[in-house]
């Protein structure tokens, strides 16, 4: 078993993959048992807190400062490749969970949703998504890119400031491959 890095495990009986990311349990949360809101200066994604996140990969600016920021996730599910090794477990394949895990903060305004950005703002966010996916697909060992958004505690979000996550993996999940095959067959009919 690999102890130092996150793991990508495959159960051959169920043909399912899962990422084991031990450090993600240490990420901060805005949704603690108390219901007090996040105070000014407490949100890692708000303007003025840029030093509380990893260095930026991309930034879009407008009047008054940044409008969109992209940076590596401080608590990643997958991590950039360091060295090659994998081991076989009983009934499963275990390998390091190599990849990229990025955060896209779509707006500097804490209470604003991606839906509040208007057509121009939404178009700019979509362009950033396309730019990041295109750049990540050029990286060695990137087979699959997943873009997702959690909104609220029940959806798995740990911070309330509007953001989207991008994760890459060295494999395409079997369910995605199966759905892609089905779509191709449908298109051929």
JSON list of C-alpha atoms in Angstrom, two decimals:
[
{"chain": "A", "resi": 1, "resn": "UNK", "atom": "CA", "xyz": [0.00, 0.00, 0.00]},
{"chain": "A", "resi": 2, "resn": "UNK", "atom": "CA", "xyz": [1.24, 3.51, -0.82]},
{"chain": "A", "resi": 3, "resn": "UNK", "atom": "CA", "xyz": [1.32, 5.74, 2.26]},
{"chain": "A", "resi": 4, "resn": "UNK", "atom": "CA", "xyz": [2.76, 9.08, 1.14]},
{"chain": "A", "resi": 5, "resn": "UNK", "atom": "CA", "xyz": [0.42, 10.03, -1.71]},
{"chain": "A", "resi": 6, "resn": "UNK", "atom": "CA", "xyz": [-3.27, 9.96, -2.45]},
{"chain": "A", "resi": 7, "resn": "UNK", "atom": "CA", "xyz": [-4.38, 6.69, -4.01]},
{"chain": "A", "resi": 8, "resn": "UNK", "atom": "CA", "xyz": [-6.44, 5.72, -7.03]},
{"chain": "A", "resi": 9, "resn": "UNK", "atom": "CA", "xyz": [-7.95, 2.30, -6.32]},
{"chain": "A", "resi": 10, "resn": "UNK", "atom": "CA", "xyz": [-9.80, -0.04, -8.66]},
{"chain": "A", "resi": 11, "resn": "UNK", "atom": "CA", "xyz": [-12.11, -2.81, -7.59]},
{"chain": "A", "resi": 12, "resn": "UNK", "atom": "CA", "xyz": [-11.97, -5.34, -10.43]},
{"chain": "A", "resi": 13, "resn": "UNK", "atom": "CA", "xyz": [-15.14, -7.13, -9.34]},
{"chain": "A", "resi": 14, "resn": "UNK", "atom": "CA", "xyz": [-17.25, -3.97, -9.59]},
{"chain": "A", "resi": 15, "resn": "UNK", "atom": "CA", "xyz": [-15.06, -2.22, -12.21]},
{"chain": "A", "resi": 16, "resn": "UNK", "atom": "CA", "xyz": [-15.17, 1.00, -10.17]},
{"chain": "A", "resi": 17, "resn": "UNK", "atom": "CA", "xyz": [-12.46, 3.50, -9.24]},
{"chain": "A", "resi": 18, "resn": "UNK", "atom": "CA", "xyz": [-12.20, 5.60, -6.11]},
{"chain": "A", "resi": 19, "resn": "UNK", "atom": "CA", "xyz": [-9.68, 8.22, -4.97]},
{"chain": "A", "resi": 20, "resn": "UNK", "atom": "CA", "xyz": [-8.45, 7.99, -1.38]},
{"chain": "A", "resi": 21, "resn": "UNK", "atom": "CA", "xyz": [-7.24, 11.49, -0.40]},
{"chain": "A", "resi": 22, "resn": "UNK", "atom": "CA", "xyz": [-6.31, 11.50, 3.27]},
{"chain": "A", "resi": 23, "resn": "UNK", "atom": "CA", "xyz": [-5.35, 15.20, 3.51]},
{"chain": "A", "resi": 24, "resn": "UNK", "atom": "CA", "xyz": [-8.76, 16.45, 2.27]},
{"chain": "A", "resi": 25, "resn": "UNK", "atom": "CA", "xyz": [-10.22, 15.92, 5.73]},
{"chain": "A", "resi": 26, "resn": "UNK", "atom": "CA", "xyz": [-8.03, 18.82, 6.93]},
{"chain": "A", "resi": 27, "resn": "UNK", "atom": "CA", "xyz": [-9.61, 21.41, 4.61]},
{"chain": "A", "resi": 28, "resn": "UNK", "atom": "CA", "xyz": [-11.39, 24.37, 6.23]},
{"chain": "A", "resi": 29, "resn": "UNK", "atom": "CA", "xyz": [-15.16, 24.65, 6.24]},
{"chain": "A", "resi": 30, "resn": "UNK", "atom": "CA", "xyz": [-17.68, 27.48, 6.29]},
{"chain": "A", "resi": 31, "resn": "UNK", "atom": "CA", "xyz": [-20.37, 25.00, 7.28]},
{"chain": "A", "resi": 32, "resn": "UNK", "atom": "CA", "xyz": [-19.39, 24.19, 10.86]},
{"chain": "A", "resi": 33, "resn": "UNK", "atom": "CA", "xyz": [-22.03, 23.27, 13.42]},
{"chain": "A", "resi": 34, "resn": "UNK", "atom": "CA", "xyz": [-22.51, 26.93, 14.36]},
{"chain": "A", "resi": 35, "resn": "UNK", "atom": "CA", "xyz": [-24.50, 28.99, 11.89]},
{"chain": "A", "resi": 36, "resn": "UNK", "atom": "CA", "xyz": [-22.61, 32.27, 12.04]},
{"chain": "A", "resi": 37, "resn": "UNK", "atom": "CA", "xyz": [-21.63, 33.53, 8.60]},
{"chain": "A", "resi": 38, "resn": "UNK", "atom": "CA", "xyz": [-18.11, 34.01, 7.35]},
{"chain": "A", "resi": 39, "resn": "UNK", "atom": "CA", "xyz": [-16.85, 37.41, 8.44]},
{"chain": "A", "resi": 40, "resn": "UNK", "atom": "CA", "xyz": [-14.92, 39.85, 6.28]},
{"chain": "A", "resi": 41, "resn": "UNK", "atom": "CA", "xyz": [-11.31, 38.75, 5.88]},
{"chain": "A", "resi": 42, "resn": "UNK", "atom": "CA", "xyz": [-12.12, 35.15, 6.85]},
{"chain": "A", "resi": 43, "resn": "UNK", "atom": "CA", "xyz": [-12.88, 33.75, 3.38]},
{"chain": "A", "resi": 44, "resn": "UNK", "atom": "CA", "xyz": [-9.84, 32.31, 1.57]},
{"chain": "A", "resi": 45, "resn": "UNK", "atom": "CA", "xyz": [-11.36, 33.17, -1.82]},
{"chain": "A", "resi": 46, "resn": "UNK", "atom": "CA", "xyz": [-12.25, 36.84, -1.20]},
{"chain": "A", "resi": 47, "resn": "UNK", "atom": "CA", "xyz": [-10.05, 39.75, -2.40]},
{"chain": "A", "resi": 48, "resn": "UNK", "atom": "CA", "xyz": [-7.31, 40.47, 0.10]},
{"chain": "A", "resi": 49, "resn": "UNK", "atom": "CA", "xyz": [-6.88, 36.78, 0.96]},
{"chain": "A", "resi": 50, "resn": "UNK", "atom": "CA", "xyz": [-4.85, 35.82, -2.11]},
{"chain": "A", "resi": 51, "resn": "UNK", "atom": "CA", "xyz": [-1.88, 34.95, 0.11]},
{"chain": "A", "resi": 52, "resn": "UNK", "atom": "CA", "xyz": [-3.99, 32.22, 1.78]},
{"chain": "A", "resi": 53, "resn": "UNK", "atom": "CA", "xyz": [-4.21, 30.21, -1.45]},
{"chain": "A", "resi": 54, "resn": "UNK", "atom": "CA", "xyz": [-1.51, 28.54, -3.55]},
{"chain": "A", "resi": 55, "resn": "UNK", "atom": "CA", "xyz": [0.05, 30.73, -6.28]},
{"chain": "A", "resi": 56, "resn": "UNK", "atom": "CA", "xyz": [-2.25, 31.53, -9.19]},
{"chain": "A", "resi": 57, "resn": "UNK", "atom": "CA", "xyz": [-2.20, 29.61, -12.44]},
{"chain": "A", "resi": 58, "resn": "UNK", "atom": "CA", "xyz": [-4.42, 32.17, -14.17]},
{"chain": "A", "resi": 59, "resn": "UNK", "atom": "CA", "xyz": [-6.08, 35.48, -13.36]},
{"chain": "A", "resi": 60, "resn": "UNK", "atom": "CA", "xyz": [-8.61, 37.59, -15.24]},
{"chain": "A", "resi": 61, "resn": "UNK", "atom": "CA", "xyz": [-8.79, 41.25, -14.27]},
{"chain": "A", "resi": 62, "resn": "UNK", "atom": "CA", "xyz": [-11.30, 44.02, -14.66]},
{"chain": "A", "resi": 63, "resn": "UNK", "atom": "CA", "xyz": [-12.05, 47.36, -13.07]},
{"chain": "A", "resi": 64, "resn": "UNK", "atom": "CA", "xyz": [-11.03, 47.21, -9.44]},
{"chain": "A", "resi": 65, "resn": "UNK", "atom": "CA", "xyz": [-8.91, 44.05, -9.54]},
{"chain": "A", "resi": 66, "resn": "UNK", "atom": "CA", "xyz": [-9.35, 40.39, -10.37]},
{"chain": "A", "resi": 67, "resn": "UNK", "atom": "CA", "xyz": [-12.60, 38.96, -11.68]},
{"chain": "A", "resi": 68, "resn": "UNK", "atom": "CA", "xyz": [-11.62, 35.26, -11.91]},
{"chain": "A", "resi": 69, "resn": "UNK", "atom": "CA", "xyz": [-8.75, 33.38, -10.24]},
{"chain": "A", "resi": 70, "resn": "UNK", "atom": "CA", "xyz": [-7.43, 29.87, -10.87]},
{"chain": "A", "resi": 71, "resn": "UNK", "atom": "CA", "xyz": [-4.99, 28.13, -8.52]},
{"chain": "A", "resi": 72, "resn": "UNK", "atom": "CA", "xyz": [-4.10, 24.60, -7.36]},
{"chain": "A", "resi": 73, "resn": "UNK", "atom": "CA", "xyz": [-6.36, 23.16, -4.67]},
{"chain": "A", "resi": 74, "resn": "UNK", "atom": "CA", "xyz": [-4.66, 23.45, -1.29]},
{"chain": "A", "resi": 75, "resn": "UNK", "atom": "CA", "xyz": [-6.21, 20.09, -0.30]},
{"chain": "A", "resi": 76, "resn": "UNK", "atom": "CA", "xyz": [-6.07, 18.11, -3.56]},
{"chain": "A", "resi": 77, "resn": "UNK", "atom": "CA", "xyz": [-7.74, 14.79, -4.29]},
{"chain": "A", "resi": 78, "resn": "UNK", "atom": "CA", "xyz": [-5.01, 14.16, -6.90]},
{"chain": "A", "resi": 79, "resn": "UNK", "atom": "CA", "xyz": [-1.47, 15.53, -7.07]},
{"chain": "A", "resi": 80, "resn": "UNK", "atom": "CA", "xyz": [1.03, 16.20, -9.88]},
{"chain": "A", "resi": 81, "resn": "UNK", "atom": "CA", "xyz": [3.11, 13.15, -10.72]},
{"chain": "A", "resi": 82, "resn": "UNK", "atom": "CA", "xyz": [6.31, 12.75, -8.72]},
{"chain": "A", "resi": 83, "resn": "UNK", "atom": "CA", "xyz": [7.64, 9.27, -9.52]},
{"chain": "A", "resi": 84, "resn": "UNK", "atom": "CA", "xyz": [6.35, 6.00, -10.93]},
{"chain": "A", "resi": 85, "resn": "UNK", "atom": "CA", "xyz": [5.21, 3.18, -8.70]},
{"chain": "A", "resi": 86, "resn": "UNK", "atom": "CA", "xyz": [2.09, 1.09, -8.25]},
{"chain": "A", "resi": 87, "resn": "UNK", "atom": "CA", "xyz": [1.21, -1.96, -6.23]},
{"chain": "A", "resi": 88, "resn": "UNK", "atom": "CA", "xyz": [-1.30, -4.75, -6.46]},
{"chain": "A", "resi": 89, "resn": "UNK", "atom": "CA", "xyz": [-3.72, -5.25, -3.57]},
{"chain": "A", "resi": 90, "resn": "UNK", "atom": "CA", "xyz": [-6.07, -8.15, -2.98]},
{"chain": "A", "resi": 91, "resn": "UNK", "atom": "CA", "xyz": [-8.94, -7.74, -5.47]},
{"chain": "A", "resi": 92, "resn": "UNK", "atom": "CA", "xyz": [-7.98, -4.18, -6.35]},
{"chain": "A", "resi": 93, "resn": "UNK", "atom": "CA", "xyz": [-5.32, -2.21, -8.19]},
{"chain": "A", "resi": 94, "resn": "UNK", "atom": "CA", "xyz": [-3.76, 0.59, -6.21]},
{"chain": "A", "resi": 95, "resn": "UNK", "atom": "CA", "xyz": [-1.74, 3.35, -7.81]},
{"chain": "A", "resi": 96, "resn": "UNK", "atom": "CA", "xyz": [-0.85, 6.91, -6.87]},
{"chain": "A", "resi": 97, "resn": "UNK", "atom": "CA", "xyz": [-3.67, 9.35, -7.61]},
{"chain": "A", "resi": 98, "resn": "UNK", "atom": "CA", "xyz": [-1.66, 11.51, -10.01]},
{"chain": "A", "resi": 99, "resn": "UNK", "atom": "CA", "xyz": [-3.29, 14.45, -11.70]},
{"chain": "A", "resi": 100, "resn": "UNK", "atom": "CA", "xyz": [-4.15, 18.09, -11.26]},
{"chain": "A", "resi": 101, "resn": "UNK", "atom": "CA", "xyz": [-6.76, 19.57, -8.93]},
{"chain": "A", "resi": 102, "resn": "UNK", "atom": "CA", "xyz": [-7.53, 23.24, -9.53]},
{"chain": "A", "resi": 103, "resn": "UNK", "atom": "CA", "xyz": [-9.95, 25.78, -8.08]},
{"chain": "A", "resi": 104, "resn": "UNK", "atom": "CA", "xyz": [-11.66, 28.37, -10.29]},
{"chain": "A", "resi": 105, "resn": "UNK", "atom": "CA", "xyz": [-13.05, 31.26, -8.23]},
{"chain": "A", "resi": 106, "resn": "UNK", "atom": "CA", "xyz": [-15.62, 32.74, -10.60]},
{"chain": "A", "resi": 107, "resn": "UNK", "atom": "CA", "xyz": [-16.23, 36.02, -8.79]},
{"chain": "A", "resi": 108, "resn": "UNK", "atom": "CA", "xyz": [-14.49, 38.16, -6.18]},
{"chain": "A", "resi": 109, "resn": "UNK", "atom": "CA", "xyz": [-17.84, 38.89, -4.48]},
{"chain": "A", "resi": 110, "resn": "UNK", "atom": "CA", "xyz": [-18.48, 36.47, -1.62]},
{"chain": "A", "resi": 111, "resn": "UNK", "atom": "CA", "xyz": [-22.27, 36.21, -1.78]},
{"chain": "A", "resi": 112, "resn": "UNK", "atom": "CA", "xyz": [-22.51, 36.17, -5.56]},
{"chain": "A", "resi": 113, "resn": "UNK", "atom": "CA", "xyz": [-23.36, 33.00, -7.48]},
{"chain": "A", "resi": 114, "resn": "UNK", "atom": "CA", "xyz": [-22.11, 32.09, -10.94]},
{"chain": "A", "resi": 115, "resn": "UNK", "atom": "CA", "xyz": [-25.75, 32.62, -12.01]},
{"chain": "A", "resi": 116, "resn": "UNK", "atom": "CA", "xyz": [-25.53, 36.30, -10.95]},
{"chain": "A", "resi": 117, "resn": "UNK", "atom": "CA", "xyz": [-22.70, 37.13, -13.37]},
{"chain": "A", "resi": 118, "resn": "UNK", "atom": "CA", "xyz": [-24.81, 37.99, -16.38]},
{"chain": "A", "resi": 119, "resn": "UNK", "atom": "CA", "xyz": [-24.15, 36.80, -19.93]},
{"chain": "A", "resi": 120, "resn": "UNK", "atom": "CA", "xyz": [-20.75, 38.53, -20.27]},
{"chain": "A", "resi": 121, "resn": "UNK", "atom": "CA", "xyz": [-19.49, 37.30, -16.90]},
{"chain": "A", "resi": 122, "resn": "UNK", "atom": "CA", "xyz": [-20.72, 33.77, -17.53]},
{"chain": "A", "resi": 123, "resn": "UNK", "atom": "CA", "xyz": [-19.08, 33.77, -20.98]},
{"chain": "A", "resi": 124, "resn": "UNK", "atom": "CA", "xyz": [-15.76, 34.82, -19.40]},
{"chain": "A", "resi": 125, "resn": "UNK", "atom": "CA", "xyz": [-15.99, 32.00, -16.84]},
{"chain": "A", "resi": 126, "resn": "UNK", "atom": "CA", "xyz": [-16.75, 29.48, -19.60]},
{"chain": "A", "resi": 127, "resn": "UNK", "atom": "CA", "xyz": [-13.71, 30.74, -21.57]},
{"chain": "A", "resi": 128, "resn": "UNK", "atom": "CA", "xyz": [-11.53, 30.17, -18.50]},
{"chain": "A", "resi": 129, "resn": "UNK", "atom": "CA", "xyz": [-12.92, 26.62, -18.18]},
{"chain": "A", "resi": 130, "resn": "UNK", "atom": "CA", "xyz": [-12.11, 25.93, -21.84]},
{"chain": "A", "resi": 131, "resn": "UNK", "atom": "CA", "xyz": [-8.61, 27.44, -21.49]},
{"chain": "A", "resi": 132, "resn": "UNK", "atom": "CA", "xyz": [-7.81, 25.35, -18.41]},
{"chain": "A", "resi": 133, "resn": "UNK", "atom": "CA", "xyz": [-9.21, 22.11, -19.85]},
{"chain": "A", "resi": 134, "resn": "UNK", "atom": "CA", "xyz": [-7.25, 22.70, -23.09]},
{"chain": "A", "resi": 135, "resn": "UNK", "atom": "CA", "xyz": [-4.02, 23.36, -21.15]},
{"chain": "A", "resi": 136, "resn": "UNK", "atom": "CA", "xyz": [-4.51, 20.37, -18.85]},
{"chain": "A", "resi": 137, "resn": "UNK", "atom": "CA", "xyz": [-5.21, 17.99, -21.76]},
{"chain": "A", "resi": 138, "resn": "UNK", "atom": "CA", "xyz": [-1.71, 18.87, -23.08]},
{"chain": "A", "resi": 139, "resn": "UNK", "atom": "CA", "xyz": [-0.09, 17.58, -19.88]},
{"chain": "A", "resi": 140, "resn": "UNK", "atom": "CA", "xyz": [1.55, 14.16, -19.96]},
{"chain": "A", "resi": 141, "resn": "UNK", "atom": "CA", "xyz": [-0.48, 11.40, -18.27]},
{"chain": "A", "resi": 142, "resn": "UNK", "atom": "CA", "xyz": [-3.77, 13.33, -18.38]},
{"chain": "A", "resi": 143, "resn": "UNK", "atom": "CA", "xyz": [-6.42, 11.04, -19.82]},
{"chain": "A", "resi": 144, "resn": "UNK", "atom": "CA", "xyz": [-9.58, 12.53, -18.29]},
{"chain": "A", "resi": 145, "resn": "UNK", "atom": "CA", "xyz": [-10.65, 16.00, -17.13]},
{"chain": "A", "resi": 146, "resn": "UNK", "atom": "CA", "xyz": [-13.63, 16.51, -14.83]},
{"chain": "A", "resi": 147, "resn": "UNK", "atom": "CA", "xyz": [-15.09, 19.92, -14.10]},
{"chain": "A", "resi": 148, "resn": "UNK", "atom": "CA", "xyz": [-17.59, 20.11, -11.23]},
{"chain": "A", "resi": 149, "resn": "UNK", "atom": "CA", "xyz": [-19.25, 22.54, -8.88]},
{"chain": "A", "resi": 150, "resn": "UNK", "atom": "CA", "xyz": [-20.47, 21.85, -5.35]},
{"chain": "A", "resi": 151, "resn": "UNK", "atom": "CA", "xyz": [-22.95, 24.35, -3.95]},
{"chain": "A", "resi": 152, "resn": "UNK", "atom": "CA", "xyz": [-23.66, 24.14, -0.24]},
{"chain": "A", "resi": 153, "resn": "UNK", "atom": "CA", "xyz": [-22.77, 21.67, 2.47]},
{"chain": "A", "resi": 154, "resn": "UNK", "atom": "CA", "xyz": [-25.17, 18.95, 1.30]},
{"chain": "A", "resi": 155, "resn": "UNK", "atom": "CA", "xyz": [-23.42, 18.92, -2.10]},
{"chain": "A", "resi": 156, "resn": "UNK", "atom": "CA", "xyz": [-19.99, 18.49, -0.52]},
{"chain": "A", "resi": 157, "resn": "UNK", "atom": "CA", "xyz": [-18.74, 22.09, -0.63]},
{"chain": "A", "resi": 158, "resn": "UNK", "atom": "CA", "xyz": [-16.52, 23.09, 2.28]},
{"chain": "A", "resi": 159, "resn": "UNK", "atom": "CA", "xyz": [-16.41, 26.82, 1.43]},
{"chain": "A", "resi": 160, "resn": "UNK", "atom": "CA", "xyz": [-19.43, 28.97, 0.58]},
{"chain": "A", "resi": 161, "resn": "UNK", "atom": "CA", "xyz": [-17.68, 31.36, -1.85]},
{"chain": "A", "resi": 162, "resn": "UNK", "atom": "CA", "xyz": [-18.69, 30.43, -5.41]},
{"chain": "A", "resi": 163, "resn": "UNK", "atom": "CA", "xyz": [-16.06, 28.23, -7.05]},
{"chain": "A", "resi": 164, "resn": "UNK", "atom": "CA", "xyz": [-15.67, 25.33, -9.47]},
{"chain": "A", "resi": 165, "resn": "UNK", "atom": "CA", "xyz": [-13.12, 22.52, -9.32]},
{"chain": "A", "resi": 166, "resn": "UNK", "atom": "CA", "xyz": [-11.19, 20.86, -12.13]},
{"chain": "A", "resi": 167, "resn": "UNK", "atom": "CA", "xyz": [-9.62, 17.43, -11.60]},
{"chain": "A", "resi": 168, "resn": "UNK", "atom": "CA", "xyz": [-7.57, 15.38, -14.06]},
{"chain": "A", "resi": 169, "resn": "UNK", "atom": "CA", "xyz": [-6.81, 11.66, -13.83]},
{"chain": "A", "resi": 170, "resn": "UNK", "atom": "CA", "xyz": [-4.52, 9.29, -15.75]},
{"chain": "A", "resi": 171, "resn": "UNK", "atom": "CA", "xyz": [-7.48, 7.02, -16.58]},
{"chain": "A", "resi": 172, "resn": "UNK", "atom": "CA", "xyz": [-10.94, 7.50, -18.03]},
{"chain": "A", "resi": 173, "resn": "UNK", "atom": "CA", "xyz": [-13.52, 6.08, -15.60]},
{"chain": "A", "resi": 174, "resn": "UNK", "atom": "CA", "xyz": [-15.20, 2.93, -17.02]},
{"chain": "A", "resi": 175, "resn": "UNK", "atom": "CA", "xyz": [-18.67, 4.46, -16.61]},
{"chain": "A", "resi": 176, "resn": "UNK", "atom": "CA", "xyz": [-17.62, 7.43, -18.76]},
{"chain": "A", "resi": 177, "resn": "UNK", "atom": "CA", "xyz": [-16.17, 5.05, -21.38]},
{"chain": "A", "resi": 178, "resn": "UNK", "atom": "CA", "xyz": [-19.41, 3.05, -21.36]},
{"chain": "A", "resi": 179, "resn": "UNK", "atom": "CA", "xyz": [-21.56, 6.17, -21.81]},
{"chain": "A", "resi": 180, "resn": "UNK", "atom": "CA", "xyz": [-19.28, 7.42, -24.59]},
{"chain": "A", "resi": 181, "resn": "UNK", "atom": "CA", "xyz": [-19.61, 4.08, -26.42]},
{"chain": "A", "resi": 182, "resn": "UNK", "atom": "CA", "xyz": [-23.39, 4.29, -26.05]},
{"chain": "A", "resi": 183, "resn": "UNK", "atom": "CA", "xyz": [-23.47, 7.82, -27.46]},
{"chain": "A", "resi": 184, "resn": "UNK", "atom": "CA", "xyz": [-21.33, 6.78, -30.44]},
{"chain": "A", "resi": 185, "resn": "UNK", "atom": "CA", "xyz": [-23.64, 3.84, -31.18]},
{"chain": "A", "resi": 186, "resn": "UNK", "atom": "CA", "xyz": [-26.68, 6.11, -30.94]},
{"chain": "A", "resi": 187, "resn": "UNK", "atom": "CA", "xyz": [-25.07, 8.64, -33.31]},
{"chain": "A", "resi": 188, "resn": "UNK", "atom": "CA", "xyz": [-24.36, 5.87, -35.85]},
{"chain": "A", "resi": 189, "resn": "UNK", "atom": "CA", "xyz": [-28.02, 4.77, -35.97]}
]
